[in-house]
XYZ file of C-alpha atoms in Angstrom:
326
model
C -25.792 15.750 -57.911
C -23.361 18.340 -59.233
C -19.975 16.758 -59.941
C -18.171 19.063 -57.483
C -20.695 18.231 -54.766
C -20.270 14.525 -55.546
C -16.485 14.808 -55.176
C -16.908 16.543 -51.820
C -19.284 13.834 -50.616
C -16.884 11.082 -51.648
C -14.013 12.873 -49.914
C -16.092 13.230 -46.748
C -16.927 9.530 -46.757
C -13.270 8.670 -47.222
C -12.258 10.816 -44.258
C -15.050 9.590 -41.954
C -13.227 6.453 -40.702
C -10.164 8.564 -39.895
C -12.267 11.036 -37.926
C -13.938 8.217 -36.008
C -10.583 6.623 -35.283
C -9.266 9.897 -33.861
C -12.276 10.548 -31.640
C -11.629 7.963 -28.893
C -8.098 9.254 -28.374
C -9.349 12.804 -28.046
C -12.122 11.673 -25.694
C -9.622 9.724 -23.616
C -7.611 12.891 -23.004
C -10.600 14.504 -21.292
C -12.169 11.547 -19.467
C -11.536 11.204 -15.717
C -9.110 8.587 -14.471
C -10.447 6.061 -11.965
C -7.999 5.395 -9.128
C -9.114 2.199 -7.407
C -8.367 1.675 -3.708
C -8.913 -1.645 -1.949
C -9.582 -0.271 1.510
C -12.273 1.791 3.199
C -12.448 5.566 3.059
C -10.559 7.265 5.868
C -7.903 4.572 6.277
C -4.192 5.082 5.562
C -4.282 3.716 1.996
C -7.326 5.804 1.105
C -5.700 8.856 2.666
C -2.517 8.330 0.657
C -4.480 7.755 -2.547
C -6.576 10.910 -2.213
C -3.532 13.084 -1.636
C -1.832 11.464 -4.618
C -4.936 11.696 -6.824
C -5.099 15.472 -6.404
C -1.462 15.816 -7.450
C -1.811 13.406 -10.390
C -4.869 15.313 -11.650
C -2.733 18.439 -11.999
C -0.192 16.558 -14.116
C -2.686 14.788 -16.377
C -5.033 17.749 -16.697
C -8.101 15.587 -16.040
C -10.014 14.653 -12.866
C -8.703 11.654 -10.911
C -11.577 9.978 -9.092
C -10.762 7.724 -6.121
C -13.055 4.689 -5.891
C -13.073 2.402 -2.837
C -13.587 -1.278 -3.694
C -13.168 -3.008 -0.358
C -12.951 -6.632 0.722
C -11.032 -9.885 0.294
C -7.612 -8.470 1.196
C -8.085 -5.784 -1.486
C -8.301 -8.409 -4.234
C -11.753 -7.092 -5.186
C -10.053 -3.817 -6.110
C -7.324 -5.659 -7.984
C -9.875 -7.705 -9.904
C -11.636 -4.496 -10.968
C -8.404 -3.268 -12.529
C -7.485 -6.608 -14.078
C -10.841 -6.638 -15.919
C -10.566 -3.024 -17.090
C -9.746 -1.910 -20.620
C -5.993 -1.165 -20.906
C -6.523 2.475 -21.863
C -4.995 4.182 -18.839
C -8.356 5.301 -17.464
C -8.465 2.691 -14.683
C -5.496 2.462 -12.320
C -4.926 0.725 -9.001
C -3.388 2.531 -6.028
C -2.218 -0.723 -4.487
C -0.774 -1.440 -1.054
C 1.928 -4.084 -1.175
C 0.300 -6.842 0.946
C -2.149 -7.717 -1.843
C 0.735 -7.954 -4.307
C 3.309 -9.701 -2.123
C 1.539 -11.505 0.740
C -1.921 -12.492 -0.514
C -0.575 -14.743 -3.311
C 1.188 -16.791 -0.614
C -1.744 -17.206 1.779
C -5.018 -16.983 -0.163
C -6.463 -20.290 -1.345
C -8.495 -18.576 -4.080
C -6.476 -15.599 -5.275
C -8.629 -14.268 -8.147
C -5.688 -13.038 -10.234
C -1.919 -13.339 -10.497
C -0.273 -10.025 -9.573
C 2.878 -11.014 -11.441
C 1.078 -11.758 -14.723
C -2.250 -9.911 -14.811
C -1.130 -6.374 -13.987
C 1.065 -3.756 -15.633
C 3.387 -2.002 -13.152
C 3.301 1.768 -13.700
C 5.245 3.444 -10.895
C 6.277 3.228 -7.225
C 4.641 5.775 -4.922
C 6.177 5.523 -1.452
C 7.383 3.184 1.265
C 5.836 2.850 4.692
C 6.736 1.165 7.945
C 4.898 0.051 11.045
C 5.407 0.949 14.665
C 4.879 -1.392 17.617
C 2.501 0.228 20.104
C 1.433 -1.125 23.482
C -1.163 -0.243 26.088
C 0.095 2.435 28.467
C -0.277 0.137 31.479
C 2.023 -2.582 30.151
C 5.126 -2.970 32.362
C 7.707 -3.140 29.545
C 9.202 0.126 28.264
C 11.253 -1.196 25.331
C 11.610 -4.216 23.061
C 14.203 -5.962 25.228
C 11.923 -5.730 28.286
C 8.968 -6.916 26.200
C 10.870 -9.987 25.025
C 11.955 -10.795 28.602
C 8.352 -10.426 29.813
C 7.036 -12.626 27.020
C 9.574 -15.356 27.776
C 8.583 -15.277 31.437
C 4.894 -15.479 30.467
C 4.787 -17.692 27.340
C 1.593 -17.419 25.309
C -0.001 -14.837 27.618
C 0.574 -11.736 25.499
C -1.696 -10.970 22.553
C -1.228 -8.741 19.535
C -3.872 -7.523 17.114
C -3.872 -7.040 13.375
C -6.097 -6.017 10.478
C -6.620 -9.692 9.647
C -4.918 -13.022 9.018
C -2.178 -12.637 6.437
C -1.987 -8.863 6.726
C 1.364 -7.109 6.864
C 1.006 -6.198 10.545
C 0.059 -9.799 11.409
C 3.067 -11.204 9.615
C 5.405 -8.449 10.765
C 4.549 -9.217 14.392
C 4.876 -12.944 13.714
C 8.326 -12.383 12.230
C 9.311 -10.337 15.308
C 8.125 -13.122 17.611
C 9.933 -15.799 15.630
C 13.211 -13.898 15.483
C 13.177 -13.003 19.163
C 12.131 -16.486 20.286
C 8.849 -15.634 22.005
C 5.262 -16.885 21.859
C 2.330 -14.504 21.483
C -1.313 -14.943 20.536
C -2.614 -13.358 17.359
C -6.061 -11.708 17.504
C -7.283 -10.733 14.008
C -9.649 -7.780 13.589
C -11.548 -6.374 10.622
C -9.154 -3.479 10.254
C -6.503 -1.606 12.182
C -8.878 0.880 13.802
C -10.797 -1.597 16.019
C -7.536 -3.271 17.019
C -6.084 0.084 18.039
C -9.232 0.806 20.062
C -8.646 -2.371 22.053
C -4.962 -1.600 22.593
C -5.960 1.781 23.996
C -8.667 0.161 26.161
C -6.401 -2.563 27.489
C -8.256 -5.511 25.953
C -5.183 -6.090 23.779
C -1.535 -5.836 24.758
C -0.067 -4.517 21.522
C -0.152 -4.242 17.747
C 1.857 -3.082 14.768
C 0.209 -0.202 12.929
C 1.217 1.981 9.986
C 3.144 4.988 11.271
C 0.965 7.457 9.353
C -2.108 6.561 11.431
C -0.499 5.345 14.688
C 1.494 8.546 15.209
C -1.684 10.444 16.142
C -2.332 8.070 19.039
C 1.328 8.101 20.064
C 1.644 11.892 20.111
C -1.614 12.220 22.053
C -0.365 9.766 24.681
C -3.071 7.158 24.112
C -0.537 4.378 23.445
C 3.197 3.921 23.967
C 5.526 3.264 21.034
C 8.334 0.752 21.502
C 9.955 0.362 18.075
C 9.622 1.018 14.354
C 10.082 -1.727 11.768
C 12.331 0.374 9.515
C 16.132 0.035 9.362
C 16.487 3.686 10.461
C 14.420 5.810 12.817
C 11.409 7.531 11.286
C 11.456 11.321 10.904
C 7.942 11.669 12.355
C 8.875 9.574 15.440
C 12.534 10.465 16.027
C 12.542 9.306 19.664
C 11.270 5.800 18.853
C 14.111 3.280 18.261
C 14.220 0.605 15.603
C 13.823 -3.096 16.404
C 17.474 -3.567 15.488
C 18.489 -1.073 18.195
C 17.155 -3.456 20.851
C 20.433 -5.342 20.631
C 18.631 -8.690 20.365
C 20.626 -10.946 18.046
C 17.666 -12.171 16.006
C 16.486 -8.621 15.323
C 19.681 -7.409 13.684
C 18.805 -6.023 10.261
C 15.072 -6.181 11.022
C 13.444 -4.413 8.071
C 9.750 -5.085 7.517
C 7.806 -2.507 5.599
C 5.386 -2.040 2.794
C 4.751 0.269 -0.098
C 2.163 1.788 -2.369
C 2.406 1.512 -6.137
C 0.327 2.252 -9.214
C -0.687 -0.620 -11.486
C -2.835 -0.867 -14.572
C -4.380 -3.828 -16.364
C -2.227 -6.173 -18.390
C -1.847 -4.957 -21.951
C -1.244 -1.273 -21.274
C 0.743 -0.051 -24.311
C 4.388 0.732 -23.457
C 4.041 4.326 -24.624
C 1.046 4.806 -22.304
C 2.925 3.241 -19.373
C 5.789 5.671 -20.052
C 3.395 8.644 -20.160
C 1.714 7.617 -16.910
C 5.031 6.935 -15.197
C 6.248 10.403 -16.118
C 3.048 11.967 -14.762
C 3.211 9.957 -11.517
C 6.810 10.972 -10.839
C 6.006 14.602 -11.602
C 3.067 14.436 -9.176
C 5.274 12.979 -6.443
C 7.767 15.814 -6.980
C 5.164 18.460 -6.148
C 6.333 20.213 -2.938
C 2.929 20.107 -1.216
C 2.569 16.345 -1.676
C 6.167 15.653 -0.657
C 5.665 17.718 2.511
C 2.384 16.030 3.438
C 3.712 12.504 2.891
C 6.762 13.299 5.030
C 4.522 14.634 7.823
C 2.634 11.331 7.755
C 5.855 9.356 8.219
C 6.139 7.989 4.692
C 9.449 7.508 2.887
C 10.002 8.594 -0.700
C 10.192 5.732 -3.175
C 9.902 6.672 -6.818
C 11.167 5.403 -10.137
C 10.436 3.141 -13.064
C 7.882 0.373 -13.670
C 10.792 -2.088 -13.537
C 11.748 -0.876 -10.060
C 8.216 -1.560 -8.852
C 8.076 -4.994 -10.478
C 11.452 -6.047 -9.064
C 10.593 -5.104 -5.484
C 7.239 -6.870 -5.752
C 8.897 -10.076 -6.957
C 11.594 -9.949 -4.259
C 9.089 -9.474 -1.445
C 6.718 -12.171 -2.735
C 9.613 -14.596 -2.400
C 10.504 -13.310 1.097
C 6.938 -13.594 2.433
C 6.618 -17.083 0.982
C 9.021 -18.339 3.641
C 7.350 -16.409 6.488
C 3.796 -17.422 5.621
C 4.243 -21.188 5.446
C 1.263 -22.829 7.122
C -0.898 -19.664 7.051
C -4.026 -19.992 4.926
C -6.719 -17.409 4.207
C -9.943 -18.627 2.600
């Protein structure tokens, strides 16, 4: 081999490892991001995730693919993320109950949300609204409480399942107002709402973003929202605190969506993703759509997400004593 050719070959061999090392990073910048959702397509969490995914795709410059991994209080979705490589290509669009409630009630929680996930960014806050069948005699929370006290144990409320946020929110309402009601768990909010409309069920708490359709169409009657202030999409519906019942002063029971990645995400990658998430949430179209659905803005740092998660895990620990989900 000619000496000049030999020198070129040696130089090429020397540079080969560097080229190989650079390739994954370049590939990563063009690969789609998987956004894992723990609930079925068409539900409120899936709806929120798909709107967000479109906005995030614009900021990252790559496709964001929503994947529904349902079951086990959304812990199947969480487990998928926990097992993923910490390269930023697999993220979890998580609803707060799996992060804050499930650890307190599940006997076999497959991961520790406080230790096995990397908080990336808050997305939004949501609240529930108490809806009742149109034929129920009570027109507000105070009348409902009086009716329940006169008929102990005869009223029933539905939920998306034992340990869900609408189960525990209704339980907290009952406890604080001193009434007894029966809990009827369903496999999702939709079948419970169907039975409220049909009269097989007296009432339920449902996320405002999905319940508002039934309220505005007159299929159910709204009595109160679980937020500390009235919701912009339901301005005529009072808060629980407005009932004037002593135990409901300061009643504030909501949830949130946040983005998490697997443990071990490099700090610089978390910072990059956080910046992209906040830029996506600032897009006017997404802000407008989320507001129309009754969501509240809640954005910020990974630390803000982690702190709220820890605070609410501690709060739900006191409410969920004696509740066990296998």
